[in-house]
Short mmCIF file of C-alpha atoms in Angstrom, two decimals:
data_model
loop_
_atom_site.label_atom_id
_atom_site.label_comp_id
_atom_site.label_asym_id
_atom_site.label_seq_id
_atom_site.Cartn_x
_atom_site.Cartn_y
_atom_site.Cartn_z
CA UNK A 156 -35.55 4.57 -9.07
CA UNK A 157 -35.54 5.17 -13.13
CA UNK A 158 -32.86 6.21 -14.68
CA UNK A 159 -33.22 9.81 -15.98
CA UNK A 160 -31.79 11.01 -19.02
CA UNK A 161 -29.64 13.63 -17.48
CA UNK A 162 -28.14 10.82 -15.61
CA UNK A 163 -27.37 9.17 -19.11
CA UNK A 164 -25.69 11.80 -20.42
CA UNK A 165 -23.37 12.71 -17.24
CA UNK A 166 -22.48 8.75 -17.40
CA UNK A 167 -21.69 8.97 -21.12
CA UNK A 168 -19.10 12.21 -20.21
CA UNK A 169 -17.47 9.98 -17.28
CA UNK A 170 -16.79 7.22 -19.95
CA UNK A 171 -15.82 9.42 -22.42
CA UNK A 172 -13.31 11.67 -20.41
CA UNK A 173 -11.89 8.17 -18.31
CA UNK A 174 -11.62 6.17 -21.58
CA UNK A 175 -13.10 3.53 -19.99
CA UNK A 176 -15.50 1.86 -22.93
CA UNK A 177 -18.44 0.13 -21.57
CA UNK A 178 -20.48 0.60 -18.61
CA UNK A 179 -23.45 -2.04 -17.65
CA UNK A 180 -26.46 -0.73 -15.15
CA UNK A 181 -29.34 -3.53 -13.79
CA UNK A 182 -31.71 -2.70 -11.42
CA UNK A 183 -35.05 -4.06 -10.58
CA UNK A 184 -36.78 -4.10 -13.98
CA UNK A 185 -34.29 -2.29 -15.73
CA UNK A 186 -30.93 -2.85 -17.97
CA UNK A 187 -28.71 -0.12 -19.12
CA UNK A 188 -25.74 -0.48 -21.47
CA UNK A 189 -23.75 2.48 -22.59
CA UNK A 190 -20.94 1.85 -25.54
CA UNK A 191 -18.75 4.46 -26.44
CA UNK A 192 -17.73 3.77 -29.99
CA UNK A 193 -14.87 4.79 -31.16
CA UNK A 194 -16.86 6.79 -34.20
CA UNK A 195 -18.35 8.49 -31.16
CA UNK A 196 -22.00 6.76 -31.39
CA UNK A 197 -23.28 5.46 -28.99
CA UNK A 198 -25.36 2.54 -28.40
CA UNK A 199 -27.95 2.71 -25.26
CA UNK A 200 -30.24 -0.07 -25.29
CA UNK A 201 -32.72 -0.24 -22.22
CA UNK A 202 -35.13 -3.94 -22.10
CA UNK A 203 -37.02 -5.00 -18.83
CA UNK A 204 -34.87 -7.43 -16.73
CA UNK A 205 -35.88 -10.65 -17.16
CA UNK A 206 -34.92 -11.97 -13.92
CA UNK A 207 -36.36 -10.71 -10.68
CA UNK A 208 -35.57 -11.76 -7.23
CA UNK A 209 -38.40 -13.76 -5.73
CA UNK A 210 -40.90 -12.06 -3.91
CA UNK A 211 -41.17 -14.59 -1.14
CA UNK A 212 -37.64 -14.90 -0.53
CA UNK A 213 -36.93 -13.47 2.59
CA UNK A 214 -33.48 -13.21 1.71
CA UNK A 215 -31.18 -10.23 1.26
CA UNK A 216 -28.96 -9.96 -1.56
CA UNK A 217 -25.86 -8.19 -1.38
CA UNK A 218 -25.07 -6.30 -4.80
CA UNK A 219 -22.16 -4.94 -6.67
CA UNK A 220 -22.23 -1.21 -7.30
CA UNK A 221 -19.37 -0.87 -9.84
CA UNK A 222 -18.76 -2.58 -12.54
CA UNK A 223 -15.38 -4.90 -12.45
CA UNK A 224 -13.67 -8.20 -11.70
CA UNK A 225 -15.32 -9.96 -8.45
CA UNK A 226 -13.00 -11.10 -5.71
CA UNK A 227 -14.16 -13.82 -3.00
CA UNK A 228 -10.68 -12.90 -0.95
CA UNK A 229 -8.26 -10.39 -0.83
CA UNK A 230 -5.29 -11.63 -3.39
CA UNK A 231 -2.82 -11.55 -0.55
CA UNK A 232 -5.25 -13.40 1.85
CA UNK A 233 -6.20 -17.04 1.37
CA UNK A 234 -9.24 -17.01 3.15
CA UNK A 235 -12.76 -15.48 1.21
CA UNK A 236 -14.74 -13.08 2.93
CA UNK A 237 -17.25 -14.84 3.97
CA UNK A 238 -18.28 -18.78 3.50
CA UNK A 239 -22.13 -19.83 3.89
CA UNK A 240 -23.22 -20.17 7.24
CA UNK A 241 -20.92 -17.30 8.68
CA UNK A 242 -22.89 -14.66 10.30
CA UNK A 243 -21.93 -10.87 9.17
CA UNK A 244 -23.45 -7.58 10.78
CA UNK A 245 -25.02 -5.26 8.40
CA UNK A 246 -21.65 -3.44 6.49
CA UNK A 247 -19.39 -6.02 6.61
CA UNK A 248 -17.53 -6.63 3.71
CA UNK A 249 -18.34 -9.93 2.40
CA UNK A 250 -16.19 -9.48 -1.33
CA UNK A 251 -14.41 -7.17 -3.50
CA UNK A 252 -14.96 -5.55 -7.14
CA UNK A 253 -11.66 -5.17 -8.75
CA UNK A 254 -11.95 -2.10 -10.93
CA UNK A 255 -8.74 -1.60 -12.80
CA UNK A 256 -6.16 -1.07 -9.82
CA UNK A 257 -8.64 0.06 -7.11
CA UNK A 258 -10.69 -2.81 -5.19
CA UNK A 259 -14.72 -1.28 -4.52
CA UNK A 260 -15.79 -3.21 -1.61
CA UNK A 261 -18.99 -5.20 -1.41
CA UNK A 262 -21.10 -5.15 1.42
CA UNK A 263 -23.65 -6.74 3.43
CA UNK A 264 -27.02 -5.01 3.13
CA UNK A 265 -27.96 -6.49 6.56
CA UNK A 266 -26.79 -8.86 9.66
CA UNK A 267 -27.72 -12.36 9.39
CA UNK A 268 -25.89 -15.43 8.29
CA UNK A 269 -24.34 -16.17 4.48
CA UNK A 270 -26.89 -18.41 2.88
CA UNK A 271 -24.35 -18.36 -0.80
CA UNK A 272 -22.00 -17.01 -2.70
CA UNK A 273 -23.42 -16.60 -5.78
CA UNK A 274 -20.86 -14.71 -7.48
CA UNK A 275 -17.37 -15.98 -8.69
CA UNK A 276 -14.13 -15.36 -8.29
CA UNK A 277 -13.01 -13.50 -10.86
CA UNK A 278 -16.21 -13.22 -13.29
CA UNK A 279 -17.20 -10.01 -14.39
CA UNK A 280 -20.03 -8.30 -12.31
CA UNK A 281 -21.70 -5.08 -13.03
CA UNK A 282 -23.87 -2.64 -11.42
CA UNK A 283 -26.04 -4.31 -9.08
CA UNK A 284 -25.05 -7.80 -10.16
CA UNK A 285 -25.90 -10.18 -6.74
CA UNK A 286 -23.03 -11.44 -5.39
CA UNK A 287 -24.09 -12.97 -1.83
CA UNK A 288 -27.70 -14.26 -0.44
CA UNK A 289 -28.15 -13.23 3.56
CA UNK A 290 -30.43 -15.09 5.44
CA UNK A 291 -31.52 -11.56 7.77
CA UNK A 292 -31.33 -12.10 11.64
CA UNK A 293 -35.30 -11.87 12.36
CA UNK A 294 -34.22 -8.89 14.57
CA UNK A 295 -33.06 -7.45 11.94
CA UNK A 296 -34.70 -5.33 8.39
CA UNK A 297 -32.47 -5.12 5.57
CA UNK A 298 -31.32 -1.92 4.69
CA UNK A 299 -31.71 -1.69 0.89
CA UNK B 195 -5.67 14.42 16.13
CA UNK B 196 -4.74 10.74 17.44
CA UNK B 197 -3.76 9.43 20.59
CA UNK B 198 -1.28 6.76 20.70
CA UNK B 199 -2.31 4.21 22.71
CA UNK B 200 -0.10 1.35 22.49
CA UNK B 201 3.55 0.88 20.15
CA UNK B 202 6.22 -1.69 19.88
CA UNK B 203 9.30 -0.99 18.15
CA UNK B 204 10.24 2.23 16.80
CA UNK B 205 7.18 3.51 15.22
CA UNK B 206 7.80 7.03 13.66
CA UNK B 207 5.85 10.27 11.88
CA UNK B 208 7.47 10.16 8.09
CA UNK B 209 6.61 11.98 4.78
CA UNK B 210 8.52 11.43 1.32
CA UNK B 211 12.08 12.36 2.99
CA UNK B 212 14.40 15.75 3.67
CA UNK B 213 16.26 16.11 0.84
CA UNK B 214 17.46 19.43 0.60
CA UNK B 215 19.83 19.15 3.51
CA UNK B 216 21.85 16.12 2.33
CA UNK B 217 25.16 18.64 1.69
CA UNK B 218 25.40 19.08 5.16
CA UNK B 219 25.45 15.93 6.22
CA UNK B 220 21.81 15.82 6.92
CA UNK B 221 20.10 12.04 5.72
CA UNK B 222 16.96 11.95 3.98
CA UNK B 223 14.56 9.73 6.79
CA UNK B 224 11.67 9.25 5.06
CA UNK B 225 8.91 6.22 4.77
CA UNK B 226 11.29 3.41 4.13
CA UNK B 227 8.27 2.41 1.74
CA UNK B 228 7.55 5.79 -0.38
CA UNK B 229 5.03 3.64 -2.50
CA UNK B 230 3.19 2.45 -0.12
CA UNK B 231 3.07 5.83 1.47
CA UNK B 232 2.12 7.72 -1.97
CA UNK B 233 -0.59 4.90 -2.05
CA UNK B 234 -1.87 5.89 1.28
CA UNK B 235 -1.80 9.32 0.47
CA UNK B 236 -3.99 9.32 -3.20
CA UNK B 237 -6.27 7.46 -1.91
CA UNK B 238 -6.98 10.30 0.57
CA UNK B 239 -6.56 12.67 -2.22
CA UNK B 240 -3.49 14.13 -0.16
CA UNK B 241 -0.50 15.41 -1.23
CA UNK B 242 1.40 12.65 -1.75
CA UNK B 243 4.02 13.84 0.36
CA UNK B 244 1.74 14.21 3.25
CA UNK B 245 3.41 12.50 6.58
CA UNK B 246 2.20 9.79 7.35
CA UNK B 247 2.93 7.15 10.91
CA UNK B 248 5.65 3.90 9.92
CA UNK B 249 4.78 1.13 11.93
CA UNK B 250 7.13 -1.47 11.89
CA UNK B 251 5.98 -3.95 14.73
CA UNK B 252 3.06 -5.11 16.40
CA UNK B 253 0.94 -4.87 18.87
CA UNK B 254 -0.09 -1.26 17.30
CA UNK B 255 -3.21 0.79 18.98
CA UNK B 256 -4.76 4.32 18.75
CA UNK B 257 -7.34 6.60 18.80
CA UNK B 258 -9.40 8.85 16.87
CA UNK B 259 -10.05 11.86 18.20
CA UNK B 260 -12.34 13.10 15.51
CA UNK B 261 -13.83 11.91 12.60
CA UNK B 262 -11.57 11.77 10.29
CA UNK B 263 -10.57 10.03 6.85
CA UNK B 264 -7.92 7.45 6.87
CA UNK B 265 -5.42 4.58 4.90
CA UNK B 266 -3.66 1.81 5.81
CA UNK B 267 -1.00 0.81 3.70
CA UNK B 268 2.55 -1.26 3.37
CA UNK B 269 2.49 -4.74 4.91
CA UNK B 270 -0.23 -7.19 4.74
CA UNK B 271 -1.69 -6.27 8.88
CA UNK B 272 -4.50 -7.77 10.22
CA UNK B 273 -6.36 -4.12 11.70
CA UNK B 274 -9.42 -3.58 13.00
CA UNK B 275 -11.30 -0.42 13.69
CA UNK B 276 -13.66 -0.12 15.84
CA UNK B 277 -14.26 -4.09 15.64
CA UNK B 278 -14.40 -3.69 11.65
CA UNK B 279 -11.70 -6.01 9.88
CA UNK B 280 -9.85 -4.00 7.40
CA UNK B 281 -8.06 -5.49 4.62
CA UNK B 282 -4.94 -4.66 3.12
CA UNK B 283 -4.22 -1.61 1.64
CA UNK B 284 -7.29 -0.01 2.29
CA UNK B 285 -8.89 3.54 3.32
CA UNK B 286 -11.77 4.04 5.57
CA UNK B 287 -13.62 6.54 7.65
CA UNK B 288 -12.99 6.63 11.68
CA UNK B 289 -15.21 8.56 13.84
CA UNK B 290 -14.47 10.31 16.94
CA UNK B 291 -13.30 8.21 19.90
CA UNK B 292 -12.68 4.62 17.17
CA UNK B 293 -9.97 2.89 18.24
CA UNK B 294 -7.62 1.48 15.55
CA UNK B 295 -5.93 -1.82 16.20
CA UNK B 296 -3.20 -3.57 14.35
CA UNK B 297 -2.97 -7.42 15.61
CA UNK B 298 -0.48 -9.00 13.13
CA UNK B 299 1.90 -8.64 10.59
CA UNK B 300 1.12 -11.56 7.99
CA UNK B 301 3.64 -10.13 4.82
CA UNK B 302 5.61 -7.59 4.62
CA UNK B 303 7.77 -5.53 7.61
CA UNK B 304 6.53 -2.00 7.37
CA UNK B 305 2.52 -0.58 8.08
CA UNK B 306 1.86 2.72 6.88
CA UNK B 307 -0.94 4.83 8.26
CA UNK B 308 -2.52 7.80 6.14
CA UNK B 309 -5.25 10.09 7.45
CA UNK B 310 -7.05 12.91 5.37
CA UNK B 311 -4.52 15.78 5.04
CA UNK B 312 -1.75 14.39 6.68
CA UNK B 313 -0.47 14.12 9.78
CA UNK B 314 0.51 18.32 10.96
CA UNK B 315 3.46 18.21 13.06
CA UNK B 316 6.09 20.71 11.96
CA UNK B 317 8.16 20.83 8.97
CA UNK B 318 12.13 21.17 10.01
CA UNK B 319 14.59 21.86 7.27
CA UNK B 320 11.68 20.96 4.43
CA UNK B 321 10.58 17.53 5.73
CA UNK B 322 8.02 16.45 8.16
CA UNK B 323 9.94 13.03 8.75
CA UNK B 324 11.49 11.96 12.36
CA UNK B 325 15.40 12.26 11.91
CA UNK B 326 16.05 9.71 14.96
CA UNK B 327 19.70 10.06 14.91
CA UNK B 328 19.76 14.10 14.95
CA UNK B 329 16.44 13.85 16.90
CA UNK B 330 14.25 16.01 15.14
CA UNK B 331 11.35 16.52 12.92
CA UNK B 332 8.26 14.49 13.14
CA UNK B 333 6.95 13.99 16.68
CA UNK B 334 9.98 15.81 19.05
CA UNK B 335 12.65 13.96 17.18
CA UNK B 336 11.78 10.73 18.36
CA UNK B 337 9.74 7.37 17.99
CA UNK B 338 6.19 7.24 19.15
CA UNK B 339 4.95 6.40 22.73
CA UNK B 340 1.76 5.66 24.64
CA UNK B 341 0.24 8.60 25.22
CA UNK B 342 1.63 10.72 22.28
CA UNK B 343 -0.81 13.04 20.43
CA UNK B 344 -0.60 14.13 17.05
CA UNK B 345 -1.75 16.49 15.46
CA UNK B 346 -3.74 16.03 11.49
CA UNK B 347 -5.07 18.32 9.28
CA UNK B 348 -7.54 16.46 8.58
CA UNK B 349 -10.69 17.20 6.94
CA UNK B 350 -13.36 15.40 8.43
CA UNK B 351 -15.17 15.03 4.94
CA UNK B 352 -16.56 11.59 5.04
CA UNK B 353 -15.03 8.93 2.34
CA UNK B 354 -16.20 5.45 0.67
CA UNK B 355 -14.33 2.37 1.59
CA UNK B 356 -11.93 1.53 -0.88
CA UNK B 357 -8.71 -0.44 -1.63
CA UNK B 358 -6.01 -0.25 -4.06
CA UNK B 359 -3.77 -2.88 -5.35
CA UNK B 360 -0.53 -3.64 -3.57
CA UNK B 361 2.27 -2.33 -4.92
CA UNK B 362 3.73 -5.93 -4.19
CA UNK B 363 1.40 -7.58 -7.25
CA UNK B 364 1.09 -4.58 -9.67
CA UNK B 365 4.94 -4.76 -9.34
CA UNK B 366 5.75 -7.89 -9.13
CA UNK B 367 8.83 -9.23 -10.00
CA UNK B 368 9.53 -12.78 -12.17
CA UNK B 369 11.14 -15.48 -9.89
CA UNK B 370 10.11 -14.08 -6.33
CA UNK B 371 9.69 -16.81 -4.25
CA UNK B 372 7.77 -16.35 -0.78
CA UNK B 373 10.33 -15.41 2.01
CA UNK B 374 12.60 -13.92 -0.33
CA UNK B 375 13.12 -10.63 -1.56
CA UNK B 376 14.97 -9.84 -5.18
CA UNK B 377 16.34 -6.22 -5.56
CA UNK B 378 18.05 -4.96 -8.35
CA UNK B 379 20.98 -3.04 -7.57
CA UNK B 380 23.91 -1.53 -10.25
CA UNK B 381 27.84 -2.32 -9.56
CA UNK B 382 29.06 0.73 -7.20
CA UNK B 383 32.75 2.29 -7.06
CA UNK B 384 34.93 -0.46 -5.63
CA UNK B 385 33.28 -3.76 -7.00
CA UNK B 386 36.13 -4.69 -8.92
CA UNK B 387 38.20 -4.73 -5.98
CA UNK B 388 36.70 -8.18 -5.58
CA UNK B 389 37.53 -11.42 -7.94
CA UNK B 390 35.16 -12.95 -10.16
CA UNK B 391 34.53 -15.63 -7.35
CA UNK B 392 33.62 -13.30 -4.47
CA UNK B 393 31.60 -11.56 -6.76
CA UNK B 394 30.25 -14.34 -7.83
CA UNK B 395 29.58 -15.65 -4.55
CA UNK B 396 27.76 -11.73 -3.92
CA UNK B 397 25.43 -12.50 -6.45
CA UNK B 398 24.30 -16.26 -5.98
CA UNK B 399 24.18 -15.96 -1.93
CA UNK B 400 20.55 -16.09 -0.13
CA UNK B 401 21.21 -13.25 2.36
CA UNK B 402 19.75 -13.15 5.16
CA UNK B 403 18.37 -10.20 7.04
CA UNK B 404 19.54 -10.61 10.42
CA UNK B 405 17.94 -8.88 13.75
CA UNK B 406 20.29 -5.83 13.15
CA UNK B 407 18.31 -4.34 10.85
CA UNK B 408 16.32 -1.01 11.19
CA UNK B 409 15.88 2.43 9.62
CA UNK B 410 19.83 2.60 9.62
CA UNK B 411 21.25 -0.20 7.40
CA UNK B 412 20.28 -3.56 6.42
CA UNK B 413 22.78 -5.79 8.35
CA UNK B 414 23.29 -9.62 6.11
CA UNK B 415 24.31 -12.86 6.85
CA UNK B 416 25.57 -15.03 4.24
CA UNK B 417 29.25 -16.04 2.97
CA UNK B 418 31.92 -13.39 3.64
CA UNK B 419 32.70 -11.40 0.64
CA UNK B 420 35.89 -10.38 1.04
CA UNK B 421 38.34 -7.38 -1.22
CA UNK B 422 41.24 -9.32 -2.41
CA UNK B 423 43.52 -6.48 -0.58
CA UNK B 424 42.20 -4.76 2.15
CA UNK B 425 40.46 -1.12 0.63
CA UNK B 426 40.87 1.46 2.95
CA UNK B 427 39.08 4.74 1.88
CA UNK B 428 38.25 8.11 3.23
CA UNK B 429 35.01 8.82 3.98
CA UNK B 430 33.02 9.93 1.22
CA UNK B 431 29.09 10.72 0.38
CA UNK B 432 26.84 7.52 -0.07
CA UNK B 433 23.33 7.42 -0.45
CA UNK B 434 20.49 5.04 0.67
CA UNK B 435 20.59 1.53 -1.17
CA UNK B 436 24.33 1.72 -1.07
CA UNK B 437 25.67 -1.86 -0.11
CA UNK B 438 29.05 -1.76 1.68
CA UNK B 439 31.18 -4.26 3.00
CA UNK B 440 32.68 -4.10 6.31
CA UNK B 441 35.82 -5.29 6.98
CA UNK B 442 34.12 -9.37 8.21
CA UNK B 443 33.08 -9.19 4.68
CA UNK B 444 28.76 -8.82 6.12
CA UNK B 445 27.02 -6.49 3.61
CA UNK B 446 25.42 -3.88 4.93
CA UNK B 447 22.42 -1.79 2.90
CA UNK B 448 22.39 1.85 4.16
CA UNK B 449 18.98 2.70 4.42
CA UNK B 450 16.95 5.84 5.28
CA UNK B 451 18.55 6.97 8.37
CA UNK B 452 22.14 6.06 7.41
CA UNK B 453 24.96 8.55 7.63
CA UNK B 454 25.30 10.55 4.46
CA UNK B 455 29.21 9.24 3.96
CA UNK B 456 31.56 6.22 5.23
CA UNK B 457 34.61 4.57 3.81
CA UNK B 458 33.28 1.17 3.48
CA UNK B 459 34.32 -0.25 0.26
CA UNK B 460 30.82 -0.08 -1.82
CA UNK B 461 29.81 -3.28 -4.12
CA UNK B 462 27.03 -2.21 -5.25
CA UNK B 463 23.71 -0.28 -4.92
CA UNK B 464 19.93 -1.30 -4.51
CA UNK B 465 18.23 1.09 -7.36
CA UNK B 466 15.96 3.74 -5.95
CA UNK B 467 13.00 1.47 -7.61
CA UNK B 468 13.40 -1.29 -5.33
CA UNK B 469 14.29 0.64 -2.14
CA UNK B 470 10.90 0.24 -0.79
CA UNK B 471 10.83 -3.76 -1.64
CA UNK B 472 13.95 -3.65 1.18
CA UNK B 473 11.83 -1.69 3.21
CA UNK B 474 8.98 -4.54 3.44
CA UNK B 475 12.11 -7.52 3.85
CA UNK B 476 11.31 -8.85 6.89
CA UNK B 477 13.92 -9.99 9.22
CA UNK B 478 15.08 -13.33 9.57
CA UNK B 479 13.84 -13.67 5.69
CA UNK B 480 16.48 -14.35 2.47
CA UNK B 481 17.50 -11.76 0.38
CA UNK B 482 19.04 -12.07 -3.40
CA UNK B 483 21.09 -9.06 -5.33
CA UNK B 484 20.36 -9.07 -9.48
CA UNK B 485 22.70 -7.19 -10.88
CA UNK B 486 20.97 -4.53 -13.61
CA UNK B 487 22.16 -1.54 -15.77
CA UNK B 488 21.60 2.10 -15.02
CA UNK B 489 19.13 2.24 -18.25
CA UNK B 490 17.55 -0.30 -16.57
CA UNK B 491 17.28 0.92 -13.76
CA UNK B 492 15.20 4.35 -15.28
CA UNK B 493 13.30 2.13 -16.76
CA UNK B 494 12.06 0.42 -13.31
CA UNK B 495 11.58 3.49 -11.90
CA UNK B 496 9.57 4.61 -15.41
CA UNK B 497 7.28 1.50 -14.30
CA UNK B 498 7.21 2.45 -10.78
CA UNK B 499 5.44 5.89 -12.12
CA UNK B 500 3.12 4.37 -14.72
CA UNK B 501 1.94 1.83 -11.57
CA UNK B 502 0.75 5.77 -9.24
CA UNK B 503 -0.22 7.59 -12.56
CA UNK B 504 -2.66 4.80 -13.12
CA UNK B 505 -3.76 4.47 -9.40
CA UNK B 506 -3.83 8.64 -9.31
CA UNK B 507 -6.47 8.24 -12.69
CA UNK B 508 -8.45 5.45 -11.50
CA UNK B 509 -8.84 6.84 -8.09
CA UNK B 510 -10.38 10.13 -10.06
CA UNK B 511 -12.56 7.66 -12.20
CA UNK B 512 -13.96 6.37 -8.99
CA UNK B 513 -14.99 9.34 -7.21
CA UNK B 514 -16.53 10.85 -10.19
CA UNK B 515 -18.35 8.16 -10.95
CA UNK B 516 -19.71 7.73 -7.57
CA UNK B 517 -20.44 11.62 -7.45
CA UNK B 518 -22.34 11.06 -10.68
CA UNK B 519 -25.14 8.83 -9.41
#
């Protein structure tokens, strides 16, 4: 779905008002950067994504949707979410986006069995950034 | 509402504390940890003095009885609901009929479970928390049992999955070690009725939190610290955190169902900031006093405000966001 301009601007008020400064957005054939500056410009570039997911990967990809810190594990748990070749049902939370104090959860798109983590621990991720490949149970149609 | 389905220990209904009453003799109660409880209750968007169920022990079980909004907070727990893993610190949606399962306790002594608007059961004398030793407020004055319903206020507005940070990292402390807690706590009235050696000895011991140890008081294990004459005093008022010692020279920590006076001679007293970090000890573990100033001690509890104003903004930040797209 595009991005409309209305949806720009009610972004751009969010920022503003929450002082947070930057805000990344990817999506399937589309980048969008907002920068509020502190001379209040700001700088919007949008470019076609250069990277697509394969079409004839049957694979499902579960995204970030928040921009933030990635988290394989819980801090007070040693153990990741999920390790390749563990099978997850369709919501489970396979990782965590650490947005200032709050952790945004990342979840599985649809059952089947961890193929990768792709992301890692602690990079930044952004809006719709992969962070784990699902091999789908053939019973199962991903949801996204 | 919720059904109670299965409790061990003394699990109770507790907001923010009664404090109104404490002239008459009448203790605060209260979550023994008010962070983790405030925690619980922004990310509901509650008031943050919303009551809230203390579990302090395991095997835990109950059911929704309607779809409802809800956090778990306080110790590191390994929960489920309905199958779903839920990690630490974290608030969820139930639906009607989910049943909610703590298994295990890995960190931490003290689970604290938030729904959307609160737990409803009546407010006596300003406070919806259980006062177990007068036997009232919260749920008929007592600790939960199988079979118990209470009542929420819930809306049944549905919510995003989201955690916050422990309070336990965003407030960490330097030189905690892993089975030991650290609490600052300021010299009280009779401290210098002790030589430099006892109170030496007070301050370099590794307490330990022995089995008598609830709601009440903290009992400790460790060297006896002894008066160098015997300090016999009238009863007088003493608040939660005070640390008396007893005549076989065992500190004692009054927590938030102790009596609001006794004649124990007081060392010392754990500062309101670090109240809740006794309040997550767990028994059997060590615990070490660090002796701090009262400007210090405003400035903990300064920190301790910055740590919810920034969870109350980000928490905001989120929803809007999410709202926006």
């Amino acid at each position: 779905m595009p991005i409309e301009i209305t949806d720009i601007a009610r972004l751009a008020r969010v920022l503003a008002k929450s002082g947070v400064d930057t805000i990344e957005i990817e999506e399937p054939g589309l980048t969008l950067k907002l920068v509020v500056d502190t001379g209040a410009r700001i700088a919007a570039s949008a470019k076609p994504a250069g990277t697509a997911t394969p079409a004839a990967d049957h694979s499902v990809v579960a995204k970030a949707d928040v921009a933030g810190h990635f988290l394989a594990a819980h801090p007070w748990q040693d153990k990741p979410f999920v390790a390749p070749g563990q099978r997850v049902e369709a919501g489970a939370i396979v990782g965590l986006v650490r947005i200032g104090l709050l952790y945004a959860p990342v979840v599985a798109p649809a059952a089947g069995t961890i193929d990768a983590v792709i992301a890692e621990t602690g990079t930044m991720v952004g809006y719709g950034t992969p962070i784990v490949r699902i091999r789908p149970h053939a019973a199962n149609r991903p949801l996204n | 509402m919720i059904e109670i389905l299965s409790v061990t220990g003394p699990a109770s209904v507790q907001d923010l504390g009664r404090f109104d009453q404490y002239r008459f003799g009448v203790g605060t109660s209260g979550a023994m940890d008010d962070i983790a409880l405030r925690a619980g209750n922004i990310l509901l968007g509650n008031d943050e003095n919303d009551a809230a169920v203390e579990i302090p022990m395991i095997p835990f079980k109950l059911r929704f009885g309607r779809d409802m909004a809800f956090a778990l907070t306080g110790a590191s727990v390994e929960a489920e609901i309905a199958g779903r893993a839920i990690p630490p610190w974290w608030r969820s949606h139930a639906r009607a009929g989910d049943v909610l399962t703590i298994k295990a306790i890995s960190r931490g002594a003290r689970s604290y479970l938030a729904v959307g608007g609160g737990i409803d059961v009546p407010v006596v004398l300003g406070s919806r928390s259980t006062q177990l030793r007068g036997e009232f407020g919260g749920l008929h004055g007592r600790p939960l049992q199988p079979g118990d319903i209470l009542p929420c206020a819930a809306s049944t507005a549905a919510v995003g999955e989201l955690g916050v940070e422990p309070a336990d990292i965003s407030l960490a402390r330097p030189n905690a070690a892993a089975d030991e807690t650290i609490v600052r706590v300021v010299v009280a009235g009779e401290y210098d009725a002790f030589d430099a050696a006892t109170q030496a000895l007070f301050w370099s011991s590794h307490w330990k939190i022995t089995p008598q140890s609830n709601r009440y008081g903290y009992r400790l294990q460790g060297p006896a610290v002894k008066p160098k004459a015997p300090v016999e005093k009238r009863s007088h008022g003493i608040v939660p955190g005070v640390i008396q010692i007893p005549p076989n020279g065992q500190p004692i920590i009054q927590m938030r169902d102790a009596q609001t006076s006794g004649g124990y001679p007081k060392i010392a007293t754990v500062i309101r900031a670090d109240l809740w970090r006794v309040g997550q000890a767990r028994l059997g573990s060590k615990l070490r006093f660090e002796q701090t100033t009262y400007p210090d001690a405003l400035a903990a509890e300064a920190e301790m405000s910055a740590y919810l104003d920034r969870l109350r903004t980000n928490v905001r930040l989120v929803e809007e966001t999410r709202t926006c797209r």
